[in-house]
XYZ file of C-alpha atoms in Angstrom:
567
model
C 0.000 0.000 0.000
C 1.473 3.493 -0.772
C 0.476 6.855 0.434
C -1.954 9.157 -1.873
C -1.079 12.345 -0.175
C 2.488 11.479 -2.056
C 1.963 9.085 -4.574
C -0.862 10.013 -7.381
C -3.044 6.955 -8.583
C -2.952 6.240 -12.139
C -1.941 3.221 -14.477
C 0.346 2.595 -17.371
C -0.275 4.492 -20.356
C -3.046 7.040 -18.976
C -3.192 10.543 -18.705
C -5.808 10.325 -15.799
C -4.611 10.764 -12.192
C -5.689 11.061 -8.847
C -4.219 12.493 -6.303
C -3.894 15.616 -3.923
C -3.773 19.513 -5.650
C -0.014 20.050 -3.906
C -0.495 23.833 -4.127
C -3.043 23.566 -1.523
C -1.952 23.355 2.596
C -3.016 21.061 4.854
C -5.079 18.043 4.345
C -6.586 19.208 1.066
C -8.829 16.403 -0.536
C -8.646 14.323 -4.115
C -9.045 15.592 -7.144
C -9.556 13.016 -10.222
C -7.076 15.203 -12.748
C -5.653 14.360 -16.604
C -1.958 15.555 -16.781
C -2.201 16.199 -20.640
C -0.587 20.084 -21.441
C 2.394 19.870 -18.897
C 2.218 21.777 -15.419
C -1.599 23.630 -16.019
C -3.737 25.318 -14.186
C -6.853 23.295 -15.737
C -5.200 20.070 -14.633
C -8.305 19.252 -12.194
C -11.264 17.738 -13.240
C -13.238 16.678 -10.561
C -12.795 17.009 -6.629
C -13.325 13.723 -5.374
C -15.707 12.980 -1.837
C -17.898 10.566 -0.096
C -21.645 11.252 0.156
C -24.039 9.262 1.948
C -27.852 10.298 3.031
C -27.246 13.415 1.143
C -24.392 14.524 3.205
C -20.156 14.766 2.593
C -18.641 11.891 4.461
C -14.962 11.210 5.823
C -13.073 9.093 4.447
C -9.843 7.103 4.396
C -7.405 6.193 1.093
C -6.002 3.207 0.547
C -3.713 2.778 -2.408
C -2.784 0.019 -4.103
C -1.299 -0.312 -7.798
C -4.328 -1.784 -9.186
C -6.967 0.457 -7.116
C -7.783 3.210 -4.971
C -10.489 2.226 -2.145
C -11.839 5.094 -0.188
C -13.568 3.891 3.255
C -15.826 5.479 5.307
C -17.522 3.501 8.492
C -20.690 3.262 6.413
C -19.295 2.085 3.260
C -16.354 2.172 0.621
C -16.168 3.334 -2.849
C -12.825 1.896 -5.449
C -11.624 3.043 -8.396
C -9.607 1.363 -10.992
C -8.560 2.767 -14.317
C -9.090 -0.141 -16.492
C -8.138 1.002 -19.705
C -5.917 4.039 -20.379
C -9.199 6.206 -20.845
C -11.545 4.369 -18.327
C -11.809 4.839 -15.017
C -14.435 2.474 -13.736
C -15.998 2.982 -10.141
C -18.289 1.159 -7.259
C -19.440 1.740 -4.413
C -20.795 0.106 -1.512
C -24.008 1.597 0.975
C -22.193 5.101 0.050
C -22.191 7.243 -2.971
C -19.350 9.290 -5.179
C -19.636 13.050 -5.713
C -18.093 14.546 -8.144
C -17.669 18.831 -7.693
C -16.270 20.187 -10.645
C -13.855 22.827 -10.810
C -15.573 26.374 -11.181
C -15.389 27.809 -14.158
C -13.811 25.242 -16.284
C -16.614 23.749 -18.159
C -18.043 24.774 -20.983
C -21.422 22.336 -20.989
C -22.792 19.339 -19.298
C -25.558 17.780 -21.629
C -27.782 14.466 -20.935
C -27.090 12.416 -23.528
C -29.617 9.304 -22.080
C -31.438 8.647 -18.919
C -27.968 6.854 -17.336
C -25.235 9.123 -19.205
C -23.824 12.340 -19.401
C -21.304 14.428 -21.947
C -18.941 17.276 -20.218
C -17.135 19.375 -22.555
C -13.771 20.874 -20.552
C -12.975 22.689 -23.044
C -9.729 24.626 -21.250
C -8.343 20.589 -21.026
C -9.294 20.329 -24.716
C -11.344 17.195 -23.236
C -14.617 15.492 -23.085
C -15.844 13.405 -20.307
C -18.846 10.380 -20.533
C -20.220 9.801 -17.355
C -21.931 6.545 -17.459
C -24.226 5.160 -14.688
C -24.001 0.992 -14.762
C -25.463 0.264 -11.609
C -27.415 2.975 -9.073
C -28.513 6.364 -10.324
C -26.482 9.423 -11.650
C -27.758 12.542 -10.735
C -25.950 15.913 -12.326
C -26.562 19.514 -11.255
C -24.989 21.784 -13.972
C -27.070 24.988 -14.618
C -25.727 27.059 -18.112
C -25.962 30.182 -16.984
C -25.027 31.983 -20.227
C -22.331 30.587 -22.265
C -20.896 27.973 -19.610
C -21.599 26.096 -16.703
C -20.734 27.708 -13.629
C -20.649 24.809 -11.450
C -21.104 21.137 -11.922
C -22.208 18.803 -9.475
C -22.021 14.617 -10.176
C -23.354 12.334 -7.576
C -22.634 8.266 -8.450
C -25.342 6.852 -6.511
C -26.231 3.206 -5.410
C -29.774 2.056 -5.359
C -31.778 2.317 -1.851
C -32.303 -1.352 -2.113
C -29.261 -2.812 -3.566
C -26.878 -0.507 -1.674
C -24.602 -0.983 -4.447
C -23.007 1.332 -7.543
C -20.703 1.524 -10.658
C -20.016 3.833 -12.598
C -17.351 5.095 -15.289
C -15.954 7.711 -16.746
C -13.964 7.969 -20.073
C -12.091 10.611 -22.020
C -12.517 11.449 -25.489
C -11.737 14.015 -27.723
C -14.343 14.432 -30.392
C -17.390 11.588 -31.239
C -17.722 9.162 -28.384
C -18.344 5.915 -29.801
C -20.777 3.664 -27.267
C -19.495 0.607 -26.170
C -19.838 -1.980 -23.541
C -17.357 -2.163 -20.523
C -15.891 -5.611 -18.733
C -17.336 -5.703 -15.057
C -15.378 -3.867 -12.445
C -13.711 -6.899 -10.825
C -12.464 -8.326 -14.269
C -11.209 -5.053 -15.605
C -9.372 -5.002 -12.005
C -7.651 -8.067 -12.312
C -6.578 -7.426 -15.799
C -4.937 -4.367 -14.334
C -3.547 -5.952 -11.797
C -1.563 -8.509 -14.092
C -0.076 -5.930 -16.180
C 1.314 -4.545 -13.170
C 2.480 -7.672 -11.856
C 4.504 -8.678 -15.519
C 5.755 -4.909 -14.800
C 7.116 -5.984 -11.794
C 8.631 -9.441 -12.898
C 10.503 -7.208 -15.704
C 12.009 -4.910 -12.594
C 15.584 -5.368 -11.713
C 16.667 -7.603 -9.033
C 17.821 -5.584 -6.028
C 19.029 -7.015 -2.626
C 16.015 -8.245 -0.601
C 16.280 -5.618 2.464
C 15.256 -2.863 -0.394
C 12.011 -4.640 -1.104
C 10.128 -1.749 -0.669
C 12.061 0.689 -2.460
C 11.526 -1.680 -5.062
C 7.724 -1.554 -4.505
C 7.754 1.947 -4.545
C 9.903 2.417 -7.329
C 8.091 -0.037 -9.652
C 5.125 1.871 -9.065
C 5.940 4.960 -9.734
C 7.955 3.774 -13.045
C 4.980 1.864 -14.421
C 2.436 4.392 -13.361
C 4.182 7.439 -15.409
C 3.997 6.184 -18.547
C 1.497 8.003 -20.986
C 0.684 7.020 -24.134
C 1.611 8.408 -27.574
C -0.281 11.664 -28.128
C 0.601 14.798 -30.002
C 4.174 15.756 -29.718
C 4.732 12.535 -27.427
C 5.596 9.547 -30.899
C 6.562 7.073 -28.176
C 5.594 5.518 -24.730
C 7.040 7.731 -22.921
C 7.819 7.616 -18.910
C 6.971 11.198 -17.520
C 8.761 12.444 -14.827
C 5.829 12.241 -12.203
C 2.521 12.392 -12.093
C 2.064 14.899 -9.792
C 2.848 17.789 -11.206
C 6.311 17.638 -13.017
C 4.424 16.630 -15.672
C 6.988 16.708 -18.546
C 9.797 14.471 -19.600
C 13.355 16.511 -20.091
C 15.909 16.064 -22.400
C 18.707 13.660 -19.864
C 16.145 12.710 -17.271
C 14.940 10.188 -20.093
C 18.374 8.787 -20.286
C 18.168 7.427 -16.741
C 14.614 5.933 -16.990
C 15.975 4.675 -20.549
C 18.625 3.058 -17.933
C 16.325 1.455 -15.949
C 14.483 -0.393 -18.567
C 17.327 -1.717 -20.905
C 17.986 -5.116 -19.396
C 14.466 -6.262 -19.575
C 12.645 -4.002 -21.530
C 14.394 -2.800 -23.973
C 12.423 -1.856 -26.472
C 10.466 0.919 -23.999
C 13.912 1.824 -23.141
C 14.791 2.573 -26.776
C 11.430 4.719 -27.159
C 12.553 6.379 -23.690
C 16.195 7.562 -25.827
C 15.294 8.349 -29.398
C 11.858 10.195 -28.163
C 13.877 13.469 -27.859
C 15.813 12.455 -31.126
C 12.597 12.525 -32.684
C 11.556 16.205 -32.128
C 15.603 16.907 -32.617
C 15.722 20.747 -34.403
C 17.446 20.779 -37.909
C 20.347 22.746 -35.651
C 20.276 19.054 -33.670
C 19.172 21.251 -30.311
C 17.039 18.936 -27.950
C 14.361 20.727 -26.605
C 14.796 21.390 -22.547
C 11.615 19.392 -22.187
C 8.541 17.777 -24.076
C 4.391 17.046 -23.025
C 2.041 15.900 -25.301
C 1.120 19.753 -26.345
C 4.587 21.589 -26.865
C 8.311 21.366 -26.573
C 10.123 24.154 -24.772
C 13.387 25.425 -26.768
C 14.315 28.133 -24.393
C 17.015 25.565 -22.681
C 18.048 22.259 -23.565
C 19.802 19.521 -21.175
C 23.568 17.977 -20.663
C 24.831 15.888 -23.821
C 24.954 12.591 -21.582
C 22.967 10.625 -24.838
C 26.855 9.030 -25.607
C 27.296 7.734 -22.060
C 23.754 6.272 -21.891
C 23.737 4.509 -25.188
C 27.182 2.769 -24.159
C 25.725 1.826 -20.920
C 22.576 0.628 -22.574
C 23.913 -1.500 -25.136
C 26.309 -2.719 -22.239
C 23.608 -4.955 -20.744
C 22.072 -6.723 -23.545
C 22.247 -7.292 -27.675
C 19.266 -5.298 -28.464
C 21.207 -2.546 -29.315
C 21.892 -4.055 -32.947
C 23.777 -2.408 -36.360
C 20.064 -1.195 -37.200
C 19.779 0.949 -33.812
C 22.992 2.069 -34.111
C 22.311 3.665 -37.796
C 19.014 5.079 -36.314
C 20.596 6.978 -33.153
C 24.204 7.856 -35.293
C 23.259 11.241 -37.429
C 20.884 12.351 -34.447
C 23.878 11.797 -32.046
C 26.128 13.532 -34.442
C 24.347 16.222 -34.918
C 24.052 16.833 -31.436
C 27.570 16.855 -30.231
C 27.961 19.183 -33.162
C 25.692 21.916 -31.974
C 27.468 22.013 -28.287
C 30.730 22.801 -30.241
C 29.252 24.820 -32.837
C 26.923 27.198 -31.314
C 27.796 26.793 -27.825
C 30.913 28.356 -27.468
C 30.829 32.225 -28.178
C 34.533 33.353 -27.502
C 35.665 30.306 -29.604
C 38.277 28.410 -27.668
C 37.477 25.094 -28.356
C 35.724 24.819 -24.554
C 31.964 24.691 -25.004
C 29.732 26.223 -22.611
C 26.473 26.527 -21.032
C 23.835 29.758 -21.513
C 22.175 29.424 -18.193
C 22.314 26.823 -15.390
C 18.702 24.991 -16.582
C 21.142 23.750 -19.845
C 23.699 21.935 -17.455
C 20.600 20.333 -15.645
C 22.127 21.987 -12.180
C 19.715 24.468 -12.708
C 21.162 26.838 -9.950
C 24.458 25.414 -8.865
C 26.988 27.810 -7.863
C 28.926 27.476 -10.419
C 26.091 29.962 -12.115
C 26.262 32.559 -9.199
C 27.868 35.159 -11.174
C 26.266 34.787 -14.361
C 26.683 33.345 -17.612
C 27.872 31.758 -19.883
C 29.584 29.561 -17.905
C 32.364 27.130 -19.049
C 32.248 23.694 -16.610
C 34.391 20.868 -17.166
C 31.260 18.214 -16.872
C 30.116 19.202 -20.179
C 33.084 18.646 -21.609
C 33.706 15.497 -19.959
C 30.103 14.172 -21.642
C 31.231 15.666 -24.579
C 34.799 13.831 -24.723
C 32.879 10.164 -24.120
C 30.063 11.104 -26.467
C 32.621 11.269 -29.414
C 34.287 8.516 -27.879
C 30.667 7.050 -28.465
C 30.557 8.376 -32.095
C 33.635 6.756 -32.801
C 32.861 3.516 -31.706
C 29.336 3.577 -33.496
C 31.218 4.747 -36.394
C 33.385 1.723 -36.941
C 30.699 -0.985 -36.090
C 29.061 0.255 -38.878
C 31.817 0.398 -41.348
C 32.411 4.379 -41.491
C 36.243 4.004 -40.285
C 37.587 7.569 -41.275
C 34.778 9.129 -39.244
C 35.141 6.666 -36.446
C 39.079 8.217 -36.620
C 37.760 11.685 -37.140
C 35.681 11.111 -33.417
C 38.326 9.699 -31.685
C 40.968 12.708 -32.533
C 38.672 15.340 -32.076
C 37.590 13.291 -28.055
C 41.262 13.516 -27.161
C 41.649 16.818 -28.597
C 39.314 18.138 -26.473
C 40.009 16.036 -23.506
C 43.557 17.589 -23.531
C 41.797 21.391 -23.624
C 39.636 20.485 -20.872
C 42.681 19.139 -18.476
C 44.821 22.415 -19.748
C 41.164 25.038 -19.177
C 39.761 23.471 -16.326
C 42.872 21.983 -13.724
C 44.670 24.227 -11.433
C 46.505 22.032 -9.833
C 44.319 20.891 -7.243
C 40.885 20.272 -8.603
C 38.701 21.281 -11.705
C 37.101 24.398 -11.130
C 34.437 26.460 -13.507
C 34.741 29.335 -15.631
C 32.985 32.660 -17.093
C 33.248 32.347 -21.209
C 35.094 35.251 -22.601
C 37.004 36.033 -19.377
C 38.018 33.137 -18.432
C 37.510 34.344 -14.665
C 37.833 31.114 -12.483
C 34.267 31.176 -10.494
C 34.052 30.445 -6.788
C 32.134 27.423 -6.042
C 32.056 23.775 -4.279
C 29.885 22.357 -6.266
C 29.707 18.491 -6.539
C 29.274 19.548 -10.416
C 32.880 20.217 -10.709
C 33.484 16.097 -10.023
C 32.007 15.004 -12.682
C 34.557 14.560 -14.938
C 35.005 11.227 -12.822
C 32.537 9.574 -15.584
C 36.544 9.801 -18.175
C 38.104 7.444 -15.300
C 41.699 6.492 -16.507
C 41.268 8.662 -19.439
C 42.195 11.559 -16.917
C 46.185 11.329 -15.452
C 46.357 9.352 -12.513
C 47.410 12.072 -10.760
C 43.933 13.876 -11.107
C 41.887 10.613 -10.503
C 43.451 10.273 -7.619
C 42.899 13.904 -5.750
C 38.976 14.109 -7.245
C 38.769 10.462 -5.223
C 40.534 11.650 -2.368
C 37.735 15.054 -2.188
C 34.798 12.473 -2.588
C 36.469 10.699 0.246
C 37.082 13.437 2.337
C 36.256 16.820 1.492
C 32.429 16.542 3.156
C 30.537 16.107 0.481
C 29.123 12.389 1.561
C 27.123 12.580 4.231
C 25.210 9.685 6.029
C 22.882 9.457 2.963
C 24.910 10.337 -0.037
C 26.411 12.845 -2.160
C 25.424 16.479 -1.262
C 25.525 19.147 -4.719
C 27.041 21.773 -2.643
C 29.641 21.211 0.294
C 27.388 21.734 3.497
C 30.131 23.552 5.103
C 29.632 25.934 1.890
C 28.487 29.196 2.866
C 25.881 28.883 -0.274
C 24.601 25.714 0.968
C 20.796 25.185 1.054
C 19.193 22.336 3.494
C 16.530 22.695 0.560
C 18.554 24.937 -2.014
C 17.440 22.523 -5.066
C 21.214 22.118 -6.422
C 22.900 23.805 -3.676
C 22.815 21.107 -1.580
C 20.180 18.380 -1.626
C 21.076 14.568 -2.336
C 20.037 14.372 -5.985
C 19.285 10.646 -7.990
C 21.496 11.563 -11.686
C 24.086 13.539 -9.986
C 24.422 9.670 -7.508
C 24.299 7.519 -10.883
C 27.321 9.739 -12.544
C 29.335 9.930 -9.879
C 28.647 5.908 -8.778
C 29.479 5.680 -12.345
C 32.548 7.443 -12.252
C 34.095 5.908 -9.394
C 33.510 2.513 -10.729
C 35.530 3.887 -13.884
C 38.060 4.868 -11.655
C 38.736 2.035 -10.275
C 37.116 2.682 -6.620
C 34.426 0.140 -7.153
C 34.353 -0.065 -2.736
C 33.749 3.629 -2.807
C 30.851 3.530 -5.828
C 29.018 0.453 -3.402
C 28.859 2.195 -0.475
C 27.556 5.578 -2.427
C 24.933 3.018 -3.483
C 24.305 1.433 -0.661
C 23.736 5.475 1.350
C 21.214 5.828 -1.563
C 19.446 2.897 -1.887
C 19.301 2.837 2.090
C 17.492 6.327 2.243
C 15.076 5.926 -0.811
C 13.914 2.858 0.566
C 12.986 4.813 3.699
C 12.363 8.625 2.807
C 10.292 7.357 -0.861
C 11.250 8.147 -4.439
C 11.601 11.863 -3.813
C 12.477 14.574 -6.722
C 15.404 15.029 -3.907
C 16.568 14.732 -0.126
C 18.011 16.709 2.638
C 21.998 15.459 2.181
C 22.125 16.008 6.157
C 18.328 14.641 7.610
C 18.069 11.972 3.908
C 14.371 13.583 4.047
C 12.506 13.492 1.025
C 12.098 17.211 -1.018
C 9.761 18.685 -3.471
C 8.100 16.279 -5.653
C 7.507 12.981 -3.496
C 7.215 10.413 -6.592
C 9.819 10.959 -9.185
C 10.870 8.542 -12.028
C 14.042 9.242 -12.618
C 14.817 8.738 -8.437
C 13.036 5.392 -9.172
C 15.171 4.058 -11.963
C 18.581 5.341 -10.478
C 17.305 3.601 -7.461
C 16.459 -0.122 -9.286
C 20.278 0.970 -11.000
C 22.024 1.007 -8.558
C 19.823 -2.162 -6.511
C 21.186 -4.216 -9.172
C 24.745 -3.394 -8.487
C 24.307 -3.905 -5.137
C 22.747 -7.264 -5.998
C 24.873 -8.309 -8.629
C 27.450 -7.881 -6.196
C 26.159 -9.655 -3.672
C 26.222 -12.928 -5.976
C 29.466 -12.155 -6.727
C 30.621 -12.627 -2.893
C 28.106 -15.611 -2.529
């Protein structure tokens, strides 16, 4: 069972959620939304309550991954979403009101004695209400060009003491059909979840419910292919950061490529789809729009290698589908991202590195940081290799001069002797800042002289950046640090996996387990949080985050694999 006032209640491939409004304090009450259009205002459909004998009843949610049950000590309504557009209901001695949200509907029409159409038109979706069993009653007066208020009460007959309902989206002409009975649909649901489950990675048994969480929140985030969205793809929550962004994809991509790959290939190429003929990646993508105002790390290289590290799927075809998009990538960072032309690329504002206010970005940009051209150096190391398994040997050359090229700028730019530090484009003005950001180019391991590998490991060691739960973004003893500063600070999931990464590159494989082991620990115990408190390991922001999820199963399965190792 899992907590609604965190985790939202939805199903694989739907856009229809319920859970809490998160804007609103205290114990605010459920709201049946559909997450289509990113982060919106209109994002509420219905407020969700008990009524029996005419009156609003208490109740108490119980969440499961096939069903939400609401009880009350005179009954119990559930809820299952039994097709991506269906959410059946029924209820027991107690009946379901539905309060719409004022002002967002344009009409609510009979459309026969046990149905009703709602237009919401500011959602750009129509509702059927459909009475199977009980009576549906609807209050929704058109007071001149919309209805002001709308009021649904699911019902269950006097006698029978007993109710179902549904409701299902659609867009233009609903088409009438029949639907399976509540308890069927249910365990059909309940199945898919279950195969979802068998296809998670194996993690050691004392996370088992991380792993429950986590397999939840993976398989209950994925929407369906709609508009701008030509894949599955695995949102980042369901609660409201409602998007997918251009590297949070890589980790979920991660997550899925030893047992199912194919979603894990749609999770990749689904920003190489909607790639600009510059090859920019959007900064993030909803079924509506893209937003091209940022974009995201180039850390596409480093994911593919890891993918295709686990399993075959990642055949000669794949590779000629992902190599020009991939190309043409890399080549915008060096082309247009690097205004004062020293061969250093750079980022435009802090939302581009993915740290979207890490110190290094305290006095402004553009700012030249030695990750990016760490991702940069393995992503043409990437190129390369794709190059020569599929024959084109003087590019596959071309990509592995110009990775050590710029792998010998970045040590020359960005080394001062005692650890890689950021700097302003065009000045070159060396920017104060203990950022965790500036240890990222652990990912090169012995590409970098052993020399350097050796003091970054010796800071991760030492310096005060691992805390009792994990890596911090920003030392604590920093004078910028921020218990809750977003990247000045808090325990983050992708900034764990790189530098795990890393340090099992460099050859500190003891070090990278017990950074997993921190992690792993506190998810398990604080939830699948956007982020955590590096010095309490309390959860932050967004409570149910995908990304947090995959790294999580990640880095379970190094911990397990491990583990078989020493038995």
């Amino acid at each position: 069972m899992f907590d609604i006032k965190k985790i939202p209640f939805s199903r694989y491939g739907s856009f229809i959620t319920i859970s809490r409004n998160h804007q609103e304090e205290g114990d605010s009450p459920l709201y049946l939304r559909n997450i289509r259009n990113g982060d919106n205002e209109f994002g509420e459909v219905f407020r969700i309550d008990l009524i029996h004998e005419g009156n609003l009843v208490p109740y108490k949610a119980v969440l499961s991954p096939s069903m939400l049950r609401l009880e009350n000590a005179e009954g119990y309504a559930e809820f299952c979403i039994t097709e991506a557009r269906v959410l059946q209901i029924r209820s027991h001695s107690v009946g379901v009101r539905l309060t719409g949200i004022t002002g967002a509907y344009d009409y609510a029409v009979p459309v026969e004695d046990d149905r009703w159409e709602v237009n919401h038109s500011r959602q750009e979706m129509r509702y059927m209400l459909t009475s199977i069993k009980g009576r549906l009653v609807v209050d929704a007066p058109f007071i001149e060009q919309r209805c002001e208020k709308i009021i649904v009460d699911f019902l269950p007959e006097s006698d029978m003491r007993e109710m179902e309902g549904v409701i299902e989206e659609f867009m233009t002409v609903y088409t009438a059909r029949s639907y399976s009975a509540f308890t069927e649909g249910h365990d059909n649901v309940l199945k898919e979840y279950e195969s979802w489950v068998d296809n998670t990675l194996e993690i050691p048994e004392k996370y088992v419910r991380g792993k429950e969480m986590a397999a939840y929140v993976t398989w209950s985030c994925v929407v369906a292919p709609e508009g701008m969205l030509t894949r599955p793809a695995m949102y980042m929550s369901k609660n409201w950061m409602t998007n997918i962004w251009s590297w949070d994809h890589c980790f979920n991509a991660l997550a899925l490529a030893k047992n199912n790959p194919d979603l894990a290939w749609d999770q990749l190429m689904i920003f190489f789809d909607l790639q600009d003929k510059s090859g920019m990646l959007p900064d993030f993508v909803n079924n509506r729009s893209a937003l091209w105002n940022f974009t995201k790390p180039p850390i596409h290289g480093w994911t593919l290698r890891r993918m295709w590290e686990q399993n075959d799927f990642v055949s000669a075809e794949k590779l000629l589908e992902v190599y020009q998009p991939l190309v043409k990538w890399t080549e915008w960072w060096l082309t247009f991202q690097d205004s004062d032309k020293d061969g250093i690329p750079q980022y435009n504002h802090g939302n581009d590195s993915g740290w979207d206010n890490s110190t290094i970005f305290h006095k402004g940009t553009p700012v030249e940081s030695p990750d990016l051209s760490s991702f940069l150096v393995l992503q043409m190391e990437v190129l390369s290799e794709i190059a020569c398994k599929l024959g084109k040997n003087e590019e596959a050359r071309k990509w592995m001069d110009e990775s050590q090229a710029l792998l010998n700028r970045m040590i020359e730019h960005f080394w001062n002797g005692h650890r890689f530090v950021a700097k302003r484009s065009g000045t070159h003005e060396i920017i104060e800042s203990d950022s965790l950001v500036l240890y990222v180019p652990l990912i090169l391991g012995d590409r970098l002289p052993p020399e350097i590998l050796k003091k970054l490991v010796e800071d991760i060691k030492t310096k005060g950046f691992l805390t009792e739960y994990g890596l911090a973004t920003e030392l604590p003893n920093s004078p910028f640090y921020r218990e809750d500063g977003y990247w000045r600070g808090p325990i983050w999931a992708p900034t764990t996996m790189l530098l795990v990464d890393g340090l099992v590159s460099s050859g500190e494989k003891k070090l990278a387990l017990e950074v997993a082991e921190k992690f792993c620990s506190m998810a398990t115990k604080s939830g699948m949080a956007e982020n955590y408190d590096a010095l309490t390991g309390s959860g932050l922001r967004d409570p149910a985050f995908t990304w947090t999820s995959s790294v999580f199963l990640i880095l379970g399965q190094h911990l397990s694999q491990e583990n078989s190792m020493k038995d």
